[in-house]
Short mmCIF file of C-alpha atoms and ligand atoms in Angstrom, two decimals:
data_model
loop_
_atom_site.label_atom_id
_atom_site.label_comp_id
_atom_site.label_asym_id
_atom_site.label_seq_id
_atom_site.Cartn_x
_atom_site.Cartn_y
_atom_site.Cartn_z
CA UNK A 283 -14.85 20.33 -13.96
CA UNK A 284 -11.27 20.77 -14.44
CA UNK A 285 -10.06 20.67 -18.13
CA UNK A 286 -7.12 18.92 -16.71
CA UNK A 287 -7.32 15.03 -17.75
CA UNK A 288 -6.45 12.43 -15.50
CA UNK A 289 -5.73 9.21 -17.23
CA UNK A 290 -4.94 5.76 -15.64
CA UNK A 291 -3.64 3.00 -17.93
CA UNK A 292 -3.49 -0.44 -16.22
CA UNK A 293 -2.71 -3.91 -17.18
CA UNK A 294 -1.76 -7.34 -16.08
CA UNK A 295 1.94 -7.24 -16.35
CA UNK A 296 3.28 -7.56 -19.52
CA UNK A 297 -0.01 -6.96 -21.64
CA UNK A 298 1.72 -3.96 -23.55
CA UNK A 299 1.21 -0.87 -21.32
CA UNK A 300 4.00 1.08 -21.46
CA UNK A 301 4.33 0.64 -24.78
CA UNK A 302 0.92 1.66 -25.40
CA UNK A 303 1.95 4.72 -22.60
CA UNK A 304 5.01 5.43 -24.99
CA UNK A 305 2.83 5.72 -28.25
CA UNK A 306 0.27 8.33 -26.58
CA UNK A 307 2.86 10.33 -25.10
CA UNK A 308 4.64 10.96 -28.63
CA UNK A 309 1.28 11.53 -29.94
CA UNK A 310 -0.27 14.57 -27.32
CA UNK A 311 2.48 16.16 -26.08
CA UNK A 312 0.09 18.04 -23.97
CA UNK A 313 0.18 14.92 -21.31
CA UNK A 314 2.85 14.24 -19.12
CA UNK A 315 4.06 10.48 -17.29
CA UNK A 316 3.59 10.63 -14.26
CA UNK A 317 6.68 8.90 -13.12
CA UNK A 318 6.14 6.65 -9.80
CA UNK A 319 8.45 5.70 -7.11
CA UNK A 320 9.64 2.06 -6.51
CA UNK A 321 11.68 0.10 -4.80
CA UNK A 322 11.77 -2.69 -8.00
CA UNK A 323 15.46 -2.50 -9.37
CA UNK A 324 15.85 -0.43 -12.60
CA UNK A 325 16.09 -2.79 -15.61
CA UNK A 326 18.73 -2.54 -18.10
CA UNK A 327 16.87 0.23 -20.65
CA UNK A 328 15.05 2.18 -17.41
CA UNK A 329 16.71 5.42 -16.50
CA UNK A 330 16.32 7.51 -12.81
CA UNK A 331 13.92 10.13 -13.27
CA UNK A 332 13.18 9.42 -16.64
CA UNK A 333 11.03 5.63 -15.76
CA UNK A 334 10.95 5.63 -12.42
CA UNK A 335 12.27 7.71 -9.42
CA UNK A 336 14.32 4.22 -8.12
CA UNK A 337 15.07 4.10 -4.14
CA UNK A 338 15.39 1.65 -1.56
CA UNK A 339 12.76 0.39 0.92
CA UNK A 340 13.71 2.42 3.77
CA UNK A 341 13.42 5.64 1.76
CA UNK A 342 9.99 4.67 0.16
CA UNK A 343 8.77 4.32 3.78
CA UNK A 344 10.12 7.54 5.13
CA UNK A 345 8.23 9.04 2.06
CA UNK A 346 5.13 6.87 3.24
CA UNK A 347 5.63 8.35 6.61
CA UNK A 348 5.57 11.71 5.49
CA UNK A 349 2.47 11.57 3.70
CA UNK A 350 4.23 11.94 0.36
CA UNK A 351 2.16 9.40 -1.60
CA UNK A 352 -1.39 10.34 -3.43
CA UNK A 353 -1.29 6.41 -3.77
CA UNK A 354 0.65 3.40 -2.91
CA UNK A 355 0.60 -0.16 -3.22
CA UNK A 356 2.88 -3.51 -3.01
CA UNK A 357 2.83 -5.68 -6.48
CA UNK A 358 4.51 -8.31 -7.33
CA UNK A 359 7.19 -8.31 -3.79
CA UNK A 360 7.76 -3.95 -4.68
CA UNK A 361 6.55 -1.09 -3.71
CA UNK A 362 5.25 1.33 -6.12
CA UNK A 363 3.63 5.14 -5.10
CA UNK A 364 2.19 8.21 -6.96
CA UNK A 365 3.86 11.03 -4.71
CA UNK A 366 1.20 14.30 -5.20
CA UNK A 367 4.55 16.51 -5.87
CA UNK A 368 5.07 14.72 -9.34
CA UNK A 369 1.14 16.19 -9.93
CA UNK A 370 1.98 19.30 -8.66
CA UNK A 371 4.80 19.78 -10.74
CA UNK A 372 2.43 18.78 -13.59
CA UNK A 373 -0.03 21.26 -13.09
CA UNK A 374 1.87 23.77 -12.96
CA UNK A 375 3.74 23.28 -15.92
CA UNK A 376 2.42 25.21 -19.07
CA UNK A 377 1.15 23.36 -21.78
CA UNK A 378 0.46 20.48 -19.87
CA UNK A 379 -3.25 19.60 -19.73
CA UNK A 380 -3.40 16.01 -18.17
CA UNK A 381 -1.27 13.61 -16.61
CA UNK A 382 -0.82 9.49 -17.39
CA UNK A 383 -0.75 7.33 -14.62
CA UNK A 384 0.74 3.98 -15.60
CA UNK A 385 -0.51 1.99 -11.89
CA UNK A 386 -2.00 -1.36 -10.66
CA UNK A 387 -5.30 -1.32 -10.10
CA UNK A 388 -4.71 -1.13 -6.10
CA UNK A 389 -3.13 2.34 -7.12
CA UNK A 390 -6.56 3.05 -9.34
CA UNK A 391 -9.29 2.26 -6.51
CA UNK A 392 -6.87 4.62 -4.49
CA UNK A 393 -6.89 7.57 -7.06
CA UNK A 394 -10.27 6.97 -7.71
CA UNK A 395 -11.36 7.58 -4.08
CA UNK A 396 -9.62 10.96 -4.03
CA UNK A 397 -10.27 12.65 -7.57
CA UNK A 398 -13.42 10.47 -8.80
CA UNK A 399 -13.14 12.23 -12.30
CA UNK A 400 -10.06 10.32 -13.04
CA UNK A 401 -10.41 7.94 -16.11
CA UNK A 402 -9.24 4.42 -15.81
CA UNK A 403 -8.26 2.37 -18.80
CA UNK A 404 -8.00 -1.42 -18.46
CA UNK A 405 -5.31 -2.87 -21.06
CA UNK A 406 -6.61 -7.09 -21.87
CA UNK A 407 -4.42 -9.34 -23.48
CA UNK A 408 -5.98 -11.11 -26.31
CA UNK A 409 -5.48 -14.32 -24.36
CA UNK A 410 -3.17 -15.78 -21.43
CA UNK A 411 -0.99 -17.58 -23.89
CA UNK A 412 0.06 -14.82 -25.77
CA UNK A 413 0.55 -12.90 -22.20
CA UNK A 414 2.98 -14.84 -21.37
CA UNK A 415 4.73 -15.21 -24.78
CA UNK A 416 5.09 -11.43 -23.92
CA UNK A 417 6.24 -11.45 -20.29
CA UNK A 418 9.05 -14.18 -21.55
CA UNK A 419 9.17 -11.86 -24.72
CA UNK A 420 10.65 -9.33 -22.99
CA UNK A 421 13.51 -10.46 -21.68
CA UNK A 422 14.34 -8.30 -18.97
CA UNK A 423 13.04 -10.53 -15.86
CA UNK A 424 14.45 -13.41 -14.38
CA UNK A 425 12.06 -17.12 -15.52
CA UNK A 426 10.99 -16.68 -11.47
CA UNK A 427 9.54 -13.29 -11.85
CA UNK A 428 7.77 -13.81 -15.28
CA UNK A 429 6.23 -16.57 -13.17
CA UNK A 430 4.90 -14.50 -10.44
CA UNK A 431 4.02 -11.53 -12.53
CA UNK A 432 1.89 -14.59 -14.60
CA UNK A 433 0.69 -16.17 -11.51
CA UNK A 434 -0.82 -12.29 -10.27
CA UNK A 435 -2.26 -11.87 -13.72
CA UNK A 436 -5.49 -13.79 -12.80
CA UNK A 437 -6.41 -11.42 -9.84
CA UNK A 438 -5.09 -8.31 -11.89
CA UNK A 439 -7.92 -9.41 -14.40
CA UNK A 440 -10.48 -9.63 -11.56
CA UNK A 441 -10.33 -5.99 -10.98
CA UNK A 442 -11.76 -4.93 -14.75
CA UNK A 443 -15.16 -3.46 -12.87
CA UNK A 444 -12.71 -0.76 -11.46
CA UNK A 445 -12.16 0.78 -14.93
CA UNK A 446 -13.96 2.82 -17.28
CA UNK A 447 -12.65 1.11 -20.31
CA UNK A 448 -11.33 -2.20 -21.72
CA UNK A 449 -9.32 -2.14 -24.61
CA UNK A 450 -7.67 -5.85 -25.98
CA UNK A 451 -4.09 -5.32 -26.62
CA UNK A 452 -4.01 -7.52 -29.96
CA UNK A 453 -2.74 -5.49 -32.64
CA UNK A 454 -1.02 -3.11 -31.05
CA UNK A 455 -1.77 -0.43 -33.78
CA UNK A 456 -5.49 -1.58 -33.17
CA UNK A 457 -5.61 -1.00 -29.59
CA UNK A 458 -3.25 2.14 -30.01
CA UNK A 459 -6.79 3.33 -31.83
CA UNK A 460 -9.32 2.71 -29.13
CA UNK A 461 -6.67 4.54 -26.84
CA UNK A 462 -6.53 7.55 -28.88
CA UNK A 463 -9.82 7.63 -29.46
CA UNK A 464 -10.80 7.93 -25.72
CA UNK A 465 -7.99 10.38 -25.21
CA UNK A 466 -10.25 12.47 -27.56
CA UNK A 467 -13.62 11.68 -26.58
CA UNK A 468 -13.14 12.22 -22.69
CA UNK A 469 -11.14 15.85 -23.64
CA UNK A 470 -14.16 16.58 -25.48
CA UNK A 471 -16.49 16.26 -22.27
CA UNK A 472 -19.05 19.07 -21.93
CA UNK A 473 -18.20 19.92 -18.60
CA UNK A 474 -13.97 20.81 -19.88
CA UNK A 475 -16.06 22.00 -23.05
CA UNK A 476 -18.91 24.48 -21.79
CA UNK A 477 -16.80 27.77 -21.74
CA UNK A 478 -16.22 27.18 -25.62
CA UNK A 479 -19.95 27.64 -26.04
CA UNK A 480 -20.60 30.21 -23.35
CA UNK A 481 -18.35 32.44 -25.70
CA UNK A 482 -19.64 31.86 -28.47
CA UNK A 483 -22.69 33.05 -27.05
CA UNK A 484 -20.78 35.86 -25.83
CA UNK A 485 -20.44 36.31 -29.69
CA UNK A 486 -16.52 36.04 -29.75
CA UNK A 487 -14.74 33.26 -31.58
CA UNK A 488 -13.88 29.86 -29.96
CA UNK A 489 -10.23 28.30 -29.70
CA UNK A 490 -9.50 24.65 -29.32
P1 LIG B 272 3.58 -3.86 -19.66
O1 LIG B 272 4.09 -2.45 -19.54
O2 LIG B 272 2.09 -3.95 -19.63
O3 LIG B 272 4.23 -4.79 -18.69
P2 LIG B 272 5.07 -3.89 -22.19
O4 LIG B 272 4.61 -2.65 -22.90
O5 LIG B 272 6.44 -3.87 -21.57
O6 LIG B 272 3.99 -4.39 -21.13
O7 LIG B 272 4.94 -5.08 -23.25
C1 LIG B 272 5.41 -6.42 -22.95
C2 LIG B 272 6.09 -6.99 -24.20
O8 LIG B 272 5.09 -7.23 -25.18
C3 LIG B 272 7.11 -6.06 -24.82
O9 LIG B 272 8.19 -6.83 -25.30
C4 LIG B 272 6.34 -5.40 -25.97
O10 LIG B 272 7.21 -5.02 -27.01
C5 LIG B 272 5.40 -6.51 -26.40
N1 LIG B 272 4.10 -6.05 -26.96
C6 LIG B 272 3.34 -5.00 -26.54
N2 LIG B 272 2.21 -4.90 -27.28
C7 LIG B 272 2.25 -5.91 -28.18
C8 LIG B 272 1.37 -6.36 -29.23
N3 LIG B 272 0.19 -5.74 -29.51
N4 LIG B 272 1.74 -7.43 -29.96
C9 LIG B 272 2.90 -8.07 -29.70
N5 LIG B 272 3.79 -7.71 -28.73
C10 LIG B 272 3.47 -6.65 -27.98
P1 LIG B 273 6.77 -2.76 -13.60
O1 LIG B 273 7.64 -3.33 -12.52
O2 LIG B 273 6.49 -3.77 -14.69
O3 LIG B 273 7.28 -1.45 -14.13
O4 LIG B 273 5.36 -2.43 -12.94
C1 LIG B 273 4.69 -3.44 -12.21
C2 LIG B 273 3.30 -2.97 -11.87
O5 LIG B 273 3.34 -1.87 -10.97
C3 LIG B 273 2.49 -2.49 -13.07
O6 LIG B 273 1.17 -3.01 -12.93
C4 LIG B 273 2.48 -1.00 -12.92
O7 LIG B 273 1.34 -0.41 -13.50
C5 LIG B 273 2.45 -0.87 -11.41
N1 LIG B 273 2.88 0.46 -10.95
C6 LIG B 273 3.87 1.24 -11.44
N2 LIG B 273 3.94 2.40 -10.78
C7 LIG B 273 2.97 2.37 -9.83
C8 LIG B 273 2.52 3.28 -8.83
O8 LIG B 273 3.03 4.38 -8.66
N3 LIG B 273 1.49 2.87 -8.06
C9 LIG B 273 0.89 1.66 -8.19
N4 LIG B 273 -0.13 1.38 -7.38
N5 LIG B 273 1.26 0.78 -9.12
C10 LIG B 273 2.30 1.12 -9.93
#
């Protein structure tokens, strides 16, 4: 098993995932965004590069074409793909042990399939009211949009089973908790673990 973590945090739109993603970044430095392609305009605080790599439908395509994508998927009327350079990049950078993937469960049964030790993390609301208080909340979509990103919600919900875990989204400091916590837990897995004991066996003193 690679000691490389592969971390999927998914929501119904607007239930507080990137600013959950935001919070775990600051906190292990170690794991790097995984910034997606889309063809969804940037909103008014999203930078190039930095949020999303933003390009037009025809260029998305192409990149579909080319086999650029580890995953892709249409939600709500956009496009949105992993392309397997931004993991490659990853890897190869040092200090970087594990990568966040901030997808749609479409994107998750897709990962899944390809690297089945990937660990998917479910973000609830703590009910549909206060969902869309939050979708309206945020005050970067048009009333039309909040209404379709509401509508898809339901069948976002559906697709908990394809998860590992469920965390409810309530307080965020709360659910910032459970997230952390499972950050820890799955980087203390035997299998990304057994060469600390093998050398302490070995009679030589362990590191992290
Ligand atoms: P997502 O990335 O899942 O669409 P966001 O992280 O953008 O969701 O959160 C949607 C809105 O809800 C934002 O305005 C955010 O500040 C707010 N929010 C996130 N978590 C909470 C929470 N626990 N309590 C109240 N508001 C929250
Ligand atoms: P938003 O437009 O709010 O940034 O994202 C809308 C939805 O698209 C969210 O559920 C988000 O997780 C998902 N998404 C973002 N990037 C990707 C991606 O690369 N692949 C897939 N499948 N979904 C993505």
């Amino acid at each position: 098993m690679s000691d490389f973590l592969l971390l999927i945090l998914s929501s119904p739109s607007g239930a507080g995932k990137t600013t959950l993603t935001r919070m775990l970044l600051d906190t292990f430095p170690e794991l790097c965004f995984s910034v997606s392609h889309t063809t969804r305009s940037p909103r008014k605080n999203e930078l190039d590069g930095r949020d999303y790599h933003f390009v037009d439908r025809e260029h998305f395509e192409t990149l579909v074409h080319e086999g650029a994508f580890l995953e892709w998927a249409e939600v709500h009327g956009n496009l949105y793909g992993t392309s397997i350079a931004e993991i490659e990049r990853a890897r190869g950078r040092t200090g970087i042990h594990g990568m966040l993937f901030d997808i749609d469960y479409q994107g998750a049964r897709q990962i899944r399939a390809k690297a089945p030790e990937v660990v998917g993390v479910f973000i609830l609301p703590p009910s549909m009211g206060e969902l869309e208080k939050r979708l309206r909340g945020r005050a970067s979509e048009s009333e039309e949009v909040v209404q379709r990103r509401f509508r898809t919600a339901q069948t976002e919900i559906e697709h908990y089973a394809l998860f590992d875990y469920l965390i409810v989204n309530d307080k965020l400091e709360d659910a910032f908790k459970h997230l952390e916590g499972i950050v820890l837990a799955e980087r203390s897995r035997r299998g990304k673990r057994a060469h600390l004991a093998e050398t302490l066996l070995r009679g030589q003193k362990t590191g992290q």
